[in-house]
Amino acid sequence: MAKFKKIIVAGPLVVETVYPAPNPRDSVGVRQGKKALSSEAQQRMNLKYAWQKLELEIAANFGVRDLYATLTYDDKHLPDSRRAANAKVQAFFRRFRAVRKANGQELRYIYITEHKHGDGRWHHHVLINATGEDYDLIRQLWGQGNIEFRQIQINRDKNFETLARYFCKEQRDKVGQRLWSGSRNLRKPERECYRVPNDTPLTPPKHALVLTDTGDVTTAYGHFRYIKYLGAGWGTSGRPKAKRRRKSRRS
């Protein structure tokens, strides 16, 4: 008997699941049982919610040494609509990109525009890849209000998921409106799916920080397991790429 194994790797963040593979010799009842187990396992990998997709985008591109800032407006520069606010922050990133390009440096960013909490003023939460000397430059290029810098925290309680959930806390003004925007050069999570032997274990590597682990979900038709963890090295930069599991050659 074989199983399927699915893996998503986003920087140091890894999501894995194993679940039963169909067998032509299975009875109808067994096939239906395996299908139910497979469906439950795959639903965990489907990234149904906006924050789940953003979690992977953040993990693939940013870590504890990068920049997390909130850009606000003074009364003189306060925009009167989401469209106007987005135009202002996009102009800021164009200026920023020009400076980085002139210095031979890459600019990667994610931002979200909000106004529904607090005093209702438009503001932007942004993530930016750091170069080491960015604070004064960002203040100079923004020039429309205050900037609050925060530290990106990656640990068991605060991590890529909690940050993504925070970024997605406001509902869309319109159905179908995307919650966040990012630069075109953002690194993409890697996905892989392949068959493995039935007895293949699903365990995180040594020194990994496990964030979610279902344990073995077992029925008469087989079992599946789902884990999400931060690979070794996550506590230093937050962005080292986790080692991918090698495909088994057994059938």
PDB file of C-alpha atoms in Angstrom:
ATOM      1  CA  MET A   1       0.000   0.000   0.000  1.00  0.00           C
ATOM      2  CA  ALA A   2       1.271   3.501  -0.799  1.00  0.00           C
ATOM      3  CA  LYS A   3       0.505   7.009   0.329  1.00  0.00           C
ATOM      4  CA  PHE A   4       0.703  10.473  -1.143  1.00  0.00           C
ATOM      5  CA  LYS A   5       2.910  13.052   0.460  1.00  0.00           C
ATOM      6  CA  LYS A   6       2.406  16.771  -0.120  1.00  0.00           C
ATOM      7  CA  ILE A   7       4.919  19.410   0.919  1.00  0.00           C
ATOM      8  CA  ILE A   8       4.857  23.221   0.809  1.00  0.00           C
ATOM      9  CA  VAL A   9       8.137  25.018   1.565  1.00  0.00           C
ATOM     10  CA  ALA A  10       8.110  28.788   2.154  1.00  0.00           C
ATOM     11  CA  GLY A  11      11.460  29.974   3.486  1.00  0.00           C
ATOM     12  CA  PRO A  12      11.854  28.281   6.880  1.00  0.00           C
ATOM     13  CA  LEU A  13       8.151  27.375   7.029  1.00  0.00           C
ATOM     14  CA  VAL A  14       7.234  23.843   5.974  1.00  0.00           C
ATOM     15  CA  VAL A  15       3.792  22.248   5.714  1.00  0.00           C
ATOM     16  CA  GLU A  16       3.541  18.494   5.123  1.00  0.00           C
ATOM     17  CA  THR A  17       0.817  15.880   4.969  1.00  0.00           C
ATOM     18  CA  VAL A  18       0.623  12.171   4.099  1.00  0.00           C
ATOM     19  CA  TYR A  19      -2.602  10.405   3.233  1.00  0.00           C
ATOM     20  CA  PRO A  20      -3.758   7.113   1.638  1.00  0.00           C
ATOM     21  CA  ALA A  21      -3.371   6.630  -2.091  1.00  0.00           C
ATOM     22  CA  PRO A  22      -6.123   4.773  -3.995  1.00  0.00           C
ATOM     23  CA  ASN A  23      -5.556   1.166  -5.002  1.00  0.00           C
ATOM     24  CA  PRO A  24      -7.458  -0.424  -7.935  1.00  0.00           C
ATOM     25  CA  ARG A  25      -7.876  -3.616  -5.903  1.00  0.00           C
ATOM     26  CA  ASP A  26      -9.654  -1.821  -3.045  1.00  0.00           C
ATOM     27  CA  SER A  27     -13.310  -2.596  -2.485  1.00  0.00           C
ATOM     28  CA  VAL A  28     -15.867   0.190  -2.992  1.00  0.00           C
ATOM     29  CA  GLY A  29     -16.139   0.708   0.759  1.00  0.00           C
ATOM     30  CA  VAL A  30     -12.375   0.937   1.227  1.00  0.00           C
ATOM     31  CA  ARG A  31     -12.024   3.374  -1.686  1.00  0.00           C
ATOM     32  CA  GLN A  32     -14.716   5.596  -0.188  1.00  0.00           C
ATOM     33  CA  GLY A  33     -13.027   5.462   3.204  1.00  0.00           C
ATOM     34  CA  LYS A  34      -9.659   6.386   1.720  1.00  0.00           C
ATOM     35  CA  LYS A  35     -11.259   9.172  -0.294  1.00  0.00           C
ATOM     36  CA  ALA A  36     -12.725  10.678   2.874  1.00  0.00           C
ATOM     37  CA  LEU A  37      -9.338  10.537   4.615  1.00  0.00           C
ATOM     38  CA  SER A  38      -7.569  12.000   1.574  1.00  0.00           C
ATOM     39  CA  SER A  39     -10.111  14.814   1.342  1.00  0.00           C
ATOM     40  CA  GLU A  40      -9.621  15.747   4.997  1.00  0.00           C
ATOM     41  CA  ALA A  41      -5.852  15.799   4.564  1.00  0.00           C
ATOM     42  CA  GLN A  42      -5.907  17.811   1.332  1.00  0.00           C
ATOM     43  CA  GLN A  43      -8.293  20.400   2.737  1.00  0.00           C
ATOM     44  CA  ARG A  44      -5.553  21.365   5.156  1.00  0.00           C
ATOM     45  CA  MET A  45      -3.273  22.141   2.203  1.00  0.00           C
ATOM     46  CA  ASN A  46      -5.817  24.052   0.119  1.00  0.00           C
ATOM     47  CA  LEU A  47      -5.125  27.482   1.678  1.00  0.00           C
ATOM     48  CA  LYS A  48      -8.788  28.355   1.801  1.00  0.00           C
ATOM     49  CA  TYR A  49      -8.394  31.580   3.764  1.00  0.00           C
ATOM     50  CA  ALA A  50      -6.590  34.755   2.734  1.00  0.00           C
ATOM     51  CA  TRP A  51      -4.335  34.696   5.794  1.00  0.00           C
ATOM     52  CA  GLN A  52      -3.104  31.186   4.910  1.00  0.00           C
ATOM     53  CA  LYS A  53      -1.919  32.358   1.494  1.00  0.00           C
ATOM     54  CA  LEU A  54      -0.348  35.468   2.993  1.00  0.00           C
ATOM     55  CA  GLU A  55       1.392  33.404   5.681  1.00  0.00           C
ATOM     56  CA  LEU A  56       3.330  31.535   2.986  1.00  0.00           C
ATOM     57  CA  GLU A  57       4.120  34.739   1.067  1.00  0.00           C
ATOM     58  CA  ILE A  58       5.559  36.329   4.208  1.00  0.00           C
ATOM     59  CA  ALA A  59       7.534  33.236   5.211  1.00  0.00           C
ATOM     60  CA  ALA A  60       9.049  32.904   1.731  1.00  0.00           C
ATOM     61  CA  ASN A  61      10.285  36.503   1.729  1.00  0.00           C
ATOM     62  CA  PHE A  62      10.790  37.986   5.183  1.00  0.00           C
ATOM     63  CA  GLY A  63      12.377  37.142   8.528  1.00  0.00           C
ATOM     64  CA  VAL A  64      13.296  38.639  11.873  1.00  0.00           C
ATOM     65  CA  ARG A  65      15.996  40.860  10.363  1.00  0.00           C
ATOM     66  CA  ASP A  66      13.652  42.488   7.863  1.00  0.00           C
ATOM     67  CA  LEU A  67      11.439  45.532   8.348  1.00  0.00           C
ATOM     68  CA  TYR A  68       7.864  45.776   9.602  1.00  0.00           C
ATOM     69  CA  ALA A  69       6.478  49.307   9.644  1.00  0.00           C
ATOM     70  CA  THR A  70       3.183  51.163   9.845  1.00  0.00           C
ATOM     71  CA  LEU A  71       2.964  54.241   7.617  1.00  0.00           C
ATOM     72  CA  THR A  72       0.491  56.887   8.781  1.00  0.00           C
ATOM     73  CA  TYR A  73      -0.657  60.268   7.460  1.00  0.00           C
ATOM     74  CA  ASP A  74      -0.707  63.705   8.996  1.00  0.00           C
ATOM     75  CA  ASP A  75      -3.745  65.914   8.384  1.00  0.00           C
ATOM     76  CA  LYS A  76      -2.150  67.651   5.420  1.00  0.00           C
ATOM     77  CA  HIS A  77      -1.563  64.412   3.493  1.00  0.00           C
ATOM     78  CA  LEU A  78      -4.526  62.318   4.674  1.00  0.00           C
ATOM     79  CA  PRO A  79      -6.167  60.588   1.661  1.00  0.00           C
ATOM     80  CA  ASP A  80      -9.938  60.513   1.294  1.00  0.00           C
ATOM     81  CA  SER A  81     -10.329  57.032  -0.222  1.00  0.00           C
ATOM     82  CA  ARG A  82      -8.674  53.634  -0.529  1.00  0.00           C
ATOM     83  CA  ARG A  83      -7.754  54.411  -4.109  1.00  0.00           C
ATOM     84  CA  ALA A  84      -5.993  57.629  -3.095  1.00  0.00           C
ATOM     85  CA  ALA A  85      -4.216  55.899  -0.195  1.00  0.00           C
ATOM     86  CA  ASN A  86      -2.982  53.083  -2.444  1.00  0.00           C
ATOM     87  CA  ALA A  87      -1.746  55.612  -5.002  1.00  0.00           C
ATOM     88  CA  LYS A  88       0.306  57.334  -2.310  1.00  0.00           C
ATOM     89  CA  VAL A  89       1.903  54.169  -0.967  1.00  0.00           C
ATOM     90  CA  GLN A  90       2.620  52.890  -4.498  1.00  0.00           C
ATOM     91  CA  ALA A  91       4.379  56.173  -5.278  1.00  0.00           C
ATOM     92  CA  PHE A  92       6.435  55.700  -2.108  1.00  0.00           C
ATOM     93  CA  PHE A  93       7.532  52.246  -3.236  1.00  0.00           C
ATOM     94  CA  ARG A  94       8.434  53.560  -6.697  1.00  0.00           C
ATOM     95  CA  ARG A  95      10.755  56.113  -5.071  1.00  0.00           C
ATOM     96  CA  PHE A  96      12.157  53.443  -2.779  1.00  0.00           C
ATOM     97  CA  ARG A  97      12.748  51.021  -5.674  1.00  0.00           C
ATOM     98  CA  ALA A  98      14.610  53.716  -7.618  1.00  0.00           C
ATOM     99  CA  VAL A  99      17.007  54.275  -4.708  1.00  0.00           C
ATOM    100  CA  ARG A 100      17.589  50.557  -4.214  1.00  0.00           C
ATOM    101  CA  LYS A 101      18.158  50.062  -7.939  1.00  0.00           C
ATOM    102  CA  ALA A 102      20.693  52.877  -8.009  1.00  0.00           C
ATOM    103  CA  ASN A 103      22.540  51.114  -5.178  1.00  0.00           C
ATOM    104  CA  GLY A 104      22.349  47.733  -6.894  1.00  0.00           C
ATOM    105  CA  GLN A 105      19.926  46.396  -4.266  1.00  0.00           C
ATOM    106  CA  GLU A 106      16.666  44.489  -4.547  1.00  0.00           C
ATOM    107  CA  LEU A 107      13.412  45.755  -3.051  1.00  0.00           C
ATOM    108  CA  ARG A 108      10.753  43.261  -1.982  1.00  0.00           C
ATOM    109  CA  TYR A 109       7.651  44.317  -0.102  1.00  0.00           C
ATOM    110  CA  ILE A 110       4.120  43.458   0.959  1.00  0.00           C
ATOM    111  CA  TYR A 111       1.639  46.060   2.130  1.00  0.00           C
ATOM    112  CA  ILE A 112      -1.947  46.290   3.259  1.00  0.00           C
ATOM    113  CA  THR A 113      -4.121  49.408   3.451  1.00  0.00           C
ATOM    114  CA  GLU A 114      -6.494  49.849   6.403  1.00  0.00           C
ATOM    115  CA  HIS A 115      -8.869  52.371   7.936  1.00  0.00           C
ATOM    116  CA  LYS A 116     -11.597  50.516   9.840  1.00  0.00           C
ATOM    117  CA  HIS A 117     -10.146  50.408  13.346  1.00  0.00           C
ATOM    118  CA  GLY A 118      -8.798  52.934  15.825  1.00  0.00           C
ATOM    119  CA  ASP A 119      -9.680  56.474  14.788  1.00  0.00           C
ATOM    120  CA  GLY A 120     -10.503  55.386  11.234  1.00  0.00           C
ATOM    121  CA  ARG A 121      -7.566  57.121   9.536  1.00  0.00           C
ATOM    122  CA  TRP A 122      -5.986  55.518   6.487  1.00  0.00           C
ATOM    123  CA  HIS A 123      -2.661  53.799   7.128  1.00  0.00           C
ATOM    124  CA  HIS A 124      -0.498  51.023   5.707  1.00  0.00           C
ATOM    125  CA  HIS A 125       1.196  48.036   7.284  1.00  0.00           C
ATOM    126  CA  VAL A 126       4.281  47.130   5.262  1.00  0.00           C
ATOM    127  CA  LEU A 127       6.962  44.448   5.201  1.00  0.00           C
ATOM    128  CA  ILE A 128      10.237  45.314   3.460  1.00  0.00           C
ATOM    129  CA  ASN A 129      13.426  43.344   2.944  1.00  0.00           C
ATOM    130  CA  ALA A 130      16.177  45.060   4.905  1.00  0.00           C
ATOM    131  CA  THR A 131      19.638  46.142   3.763  1.00  0.00           C
ATOM    132  CA  GLY A 132      20.937  47.326   7.139  1.00  0.00           C
ATOM    133  CA  GLU A 133      20.507  51.099   6.811  1.00  0.00           C
ATOM    134  CA  ASP A 134      16.889  51.728   5.906  1.00  0.00           C
ATOM    135  CA  TYR A 135      15.201  53.657   8.721  1.00  0.00           C
ATOM    136  CA  ASP A 136      16.253  57.190   7.820  1.00  0.00           C
ATOM    137  CA  LEU A 137      15.737  56.560   4.123  1.00  0.00           C
ATOM    138  CA  ILE A 138      12.196  55.270   4.675  1.00  0.00           C
ATOM    139  CA  ARG A 139      11.322  58.314   6.802  1.00  0.00           C
ATOM    140  CA  GLN A 140      12.709  60.613   4.123  1.00  0.00           C
ATOM    141  CA  LEU A 141      10.928  58.881   1.236  1.00  0.00           C
ATOM    142  CA  TRP A 142       7.583  58.654   3.062  1.00  0.00           C
ATOM    143  CA  GLY A 143       7.374  62.233   4.343  1.00  0.00           C
ATOM    144  CA  GLN A 144       3.588  62.210   4.802  1.00  0.00           C
ATOM    145  CA  GLY A 145       3.218  61.382   8.475  1.00  0.00           C
ATOM    146  CA  ASN A 146       4.613  59.233  11.250  1.00  0.00           C
ATOM    147  CA  ILE A 147       6.217  55.806  10.846  1.00  0.00           C
ATOM    148  CA  GLU A 148       6.134  53.140  13.532  1.00  0.00           C
ATOM    149  CA  PHE A 149       8.764  50.431  13.188  1.00  0.00           C
ATOM    150  CA  ARG A 150       8.219  47.056  14.827  1.00  0.00           C
ATOM    151  CA  GLN A 151      10.199  43.862  15.060  1.00  0.00           C
ATOM    152  CA  ILE A 152       9.076  40.804  13.146  1.00  0.00           C
ATOM    153  CA  GLN A 153       8.724  38.106  15.791  1.00  0.00           C
ATOM    154  CA  ILE A 154       9.104  34.439  14.961  1.00  0.00           C
ATOM    155  CA  ASN A 155       8.482  32.050  17.843  1.00  0.00           C
ATOM    156  CA  ARG A 156       5.843  29.622  19.026  1.00  0.00           C
ATOM    157  CA  ASP A 157       3.344  32.325  20.019  1.00  0.00           C
ATOM    158  CA  LYS A 158       4.053  34.970  17.394  1.00  0.00           C
ATOM    159  CA  ASN A 159       5.049  33.883  13.919  1.00  0.00           C
ATOM    160  CA  PHE A 160       4.168  34.061  10.242  1.00  0.00           C
ATOM    161  CA  GLU A 161       0.604  32.917  10.923  1.00  0.00           C
ATOM    162  CA  THR A 162      -0.154  35.488  13.613  1.00  0.00           C
ATOM    163  CA  LEU A 163       1.339  38.257  11.455  1.00  0.00           C
ATOM    164  CA  ALA A 164      -0.699  37.179   8.430  1.00  0.00           C
ATOM    165  CA  ARG A 165      -3.875  37.023  10.506  1.00  0.00           C
ATOM    166  CA  TYR A 166      -3.191  40.537  11.792  1.00  0.00           C
ATOM    167  CA  PHE A 167      -2.654  41.851   8.276  1.00  0.00           C
ATOM    168  CA  CYS A 168      -5.970  40.293   7.197  1.00  0.00           C
ATOM    169  CA  LYS A 169      -8.012  41.461  10.175  1.00  0.00           C
ATOM    170  CA  GLU A 170     -10.100  43.990   8.231  1.00  0.00           C
ATOM    171  CA  GLN A 171     -12.826  42.730   5.931  1.00  0.00           C
ATOM    172  CA  ARG A 172     -12.847  43.758   2.305  1.00  0.00           C
ATOM    173  CA  ASP A 173     -14.744  46.886   1.354  1.00  0.00           C
ATOM    174  CA  LYS A 174     -15.979  45.009  -1.715  1.00  0.00           C
ATOM    175  CA  VAL A 175     -16.471  41.317  -2.389  1.00  0.00           C
ATOM    176  CA  GLY A 176     -13.442  39.928  -4.187  1.00  0.00           C
ATOM    177  CA  GLN A 177     -11.160  42.791  -3.195  1.00  0.00           C
ATOM    178  CA  ARG A 178      -7.659  41.520  -2.477  1.00  0.00           C
ATOM    179  CA  LEU A 179      -6.470  42.131   1.069  1.00  0.00           C
ATOM    180  CA  TRP A 180      -2.801  42.799   0.323  1.00  0.00           C
ATOM    181  CA  SER A 181      -0.413  43.734  -2.469  1.00  0.00           C
ATOM    182  CA  GLY A 182       3.239  42.957  -3.044  1.00  0.00           C
ATOM    183  CA  SER A 183       6.167  43.534  -5.352  1.00  0.00           C
ATOM    184  CA  ARG A 184       6.380  41.407  -8.479  1.00  0.00           C
ATOM    185  CA  ASN A 185       9.691  39.883  -7.429  1.00  0.00           C
ATOM    186  CA  LEU A 186       8.364  38.151  -4.303  1.00  0.00           C
ATOM    187  CA  ARG A 187       9.690  34.624  -3.910  1.00  0.00           C
ATOM    188  CA  LYS A 188       7.036  31.956  -4.298  1.00  0.00           C
ATOM    189  CA  PRO A 189       6.476  28.967  -2.004  1.00  0.00           C
ATOM    190  CA  GLU A 190       7.494  25.627  -3.511  1.00  0.00           C
ATOM    191  CA  ARG A 191       5.011  22.759  -3.740  1.00  0.00           C
ATOM    192  CA  GLU A 192       5.582  19.068  -4.302  1.00  0.00           C
ATOM    193  CA  CYS A 193       3.440  15.924  -4.278  1.00  0.00           C
ATOM    194  CA  TYR A 194       4.606  12.336  -4.747  1.00  0.00           C
ATOM    195  CA  ARG A 195       3.934   8.735  -3.696  1.00  0.00           C
ATOM    196  CA  VAL A 196       5.679   7.255  -0.681  1.00  0.00           C
ATOM    197  CA  PRO A 197       5.617   3.818   0.979  1.00  0.00           C
ATOM    198  CA  ASN A 198       2.817   3.224   3.458  1.00  0.00           C
ATOM    199  CA  ASP A 199       5.233   3.121   6.397  1.00  0.00           C
ATOM    200  CA  THR A 200       6.836   6.503   5.596  1.00  0.00           C
ATOM    201  CA  PRO A 201       7.027   8.528   8.837  1.00  0.00           C
ATOM    202  CA  LEU A 202       6.036  12.190   8.921  1.00  0.00           C
ATOM    203  CA  THR A 203       8.287  13.798  11.478  1.00  0.00           C
ATOM    204  CA  PRO A 204       9.928  17.226  11.512  1.00  0.00           C
ATOM    205  CA  PRO A 205      13.724  17.462  11.340  1.00  0.00           C
ATOM    206  CA  LYS A 206      15.868  17.893  14.414  1.00  0.00           C
ATOM    207  CA  HIS A 207      15.739  21.380  15.993  1.00  0.00           C
ATOM    208  CA  ALA A 208      12.565  22.318  14.087  1.00  0.00           C
ATOM    209  CA  LEU A 209       9.852  24.256  15.905  1.00  0.00           C
ATOM    210  CA  VAL A 210       6.533  22.434  15.439  1.00  0.00           C
ATOM    211  CA  LEU A 211       3.567  24.802  15.169  1.00  0.00           C
ATOM    212  CA  THR A 212       0.792  22.338  14.267  1.00  0.00           C
ATOM    213  CA  ASP A 213       0.684  18.555  14.426  1.00  0.00           C
ATOM    214  CA  THR A 214      -2.511  16.518  14.104  1.00  0.00           C
ATOM    215  CA  GLY A 215      -0.778  13.286  15.068  1.00  0.00           C
ATOM    216  CA  ASP A 216      -1.965  10.179  13.239  1.00  0.00           C
ATOM    217  CA  VAL A 217      -5.647  10.420  12.327  1.00  0.00           C
ATOM    218  CA  THR A 218      -6.483   6.727  11.981  1.00  0.00           C
ATOM    219  CA  THR A 219      -9.524   4.856  10.691  1.00  0.00           C
ATOM    220  CA  ALA A 220     -10.132   1.346   9.387  1.00  0.00           C
ATOM    221  CA  TYR A 221      -9.119   2.592   5.938  1.00  0.00           C
ATOM    222  CA  GLY A 222      -5.724   4.020   6.828  1.00  0.00           C
ATOM    223  CA  HIS A 223      -4.384   7.190   8.406  1.00  0.00           C
ATOM    224  CA  PHE A 224      -3.138  10.666   7.568  1.00  0.00           C
ATOM    225  CA  ARG A 225      -1.011  13.197   9.364  1.00  0.00           C
ATOM    226  CA  TYR A 226      -0.495  16.939   8.939  1.00  0.00           C
ATOM    227  CA  ILE A 227       2.318  19.032  10.412  1.00  0.00           C
ATOM    228  CA  LYS A 228       3.488  22.626  10.091  1.00  0.00           C
ATOM    229  CA  TYR A 229       6.891  23.600  11.415  1.00  0.00           C
ATOM    230  CA  LEU A 230       9.785  26.023  11.179  1.00  0.00           C
ATOM    231  CA  GLY A 231      12.962  24.387   9.929  1.00  0.00           C
ATOM    232  CA  ALA A 232      16.381  24.609  11.532  1.00  0.00           C
ATOM    233  CA  GLY A 233      17.837  28.139  11.526  1.00  0.00           C
ATOM    234  CA  TRP A 234      14.485  29.933  11.737  1.00  0.00           C
ATOM    235  CA  GLY A 235      15.491  31.724  14.947  1.00  0.00           C
ATOM    236  CA  THR A 236      18.475  33.558  13.447  1.00  0.00           C
ATOM    237  CA  SER A 237      17.341  35.162  10.208  1.00  0.00           C
ATOM    238  CA  GLY A 238      13.876  33.716   9.796  1.00  0.00           C
ATOM    239  CA  ARG A 239      14.550  33.094   6.117  1.00  0.00           C
ATOM    240  CA  PRO A 240      16.923  30.143   5.639  1.00  0.00           C
ATOM    241  CA  LYS A 241      15.360  27.687   3.241  1.00  0.00           C
ATOM    242  CA  ALA A 242      14.353  24.452   4.894  1.00  0.00           C
ATOM    243  CA  LYS A 243      15.852  21.313   3.430  1.00  0.00           C
ATOM    244  CA  ARG A 244      13.374  19.497   1.258  1.00  0.00           C
ATOM    245  CA  ARG A 245      12.695  15.855   1.942  1.00  0.00           C
ATOM    246  CA  ARG A 246      14.132  13.628  -0.759  1.00  0.00           C
ATOM    247  CA  LYS A 247      11.645  11.610  -2.724  1.00  0.00           C
ATOM    248  CA  SER A 248      11.548   7.939  -1.928  1.00  0.00           C
ATOM    249  CA  ARG A 249      12.418   5.619  -4.797  1.00  0.00           C
ATOM    250  CA  ARG A 250      10.286   2.850  -3.397  1.00  0.00           C
ATOM    251  CA  SER A 251       6.847   2.199  -4.831  1.00  0.00           C
TER     252      SER A 251
END
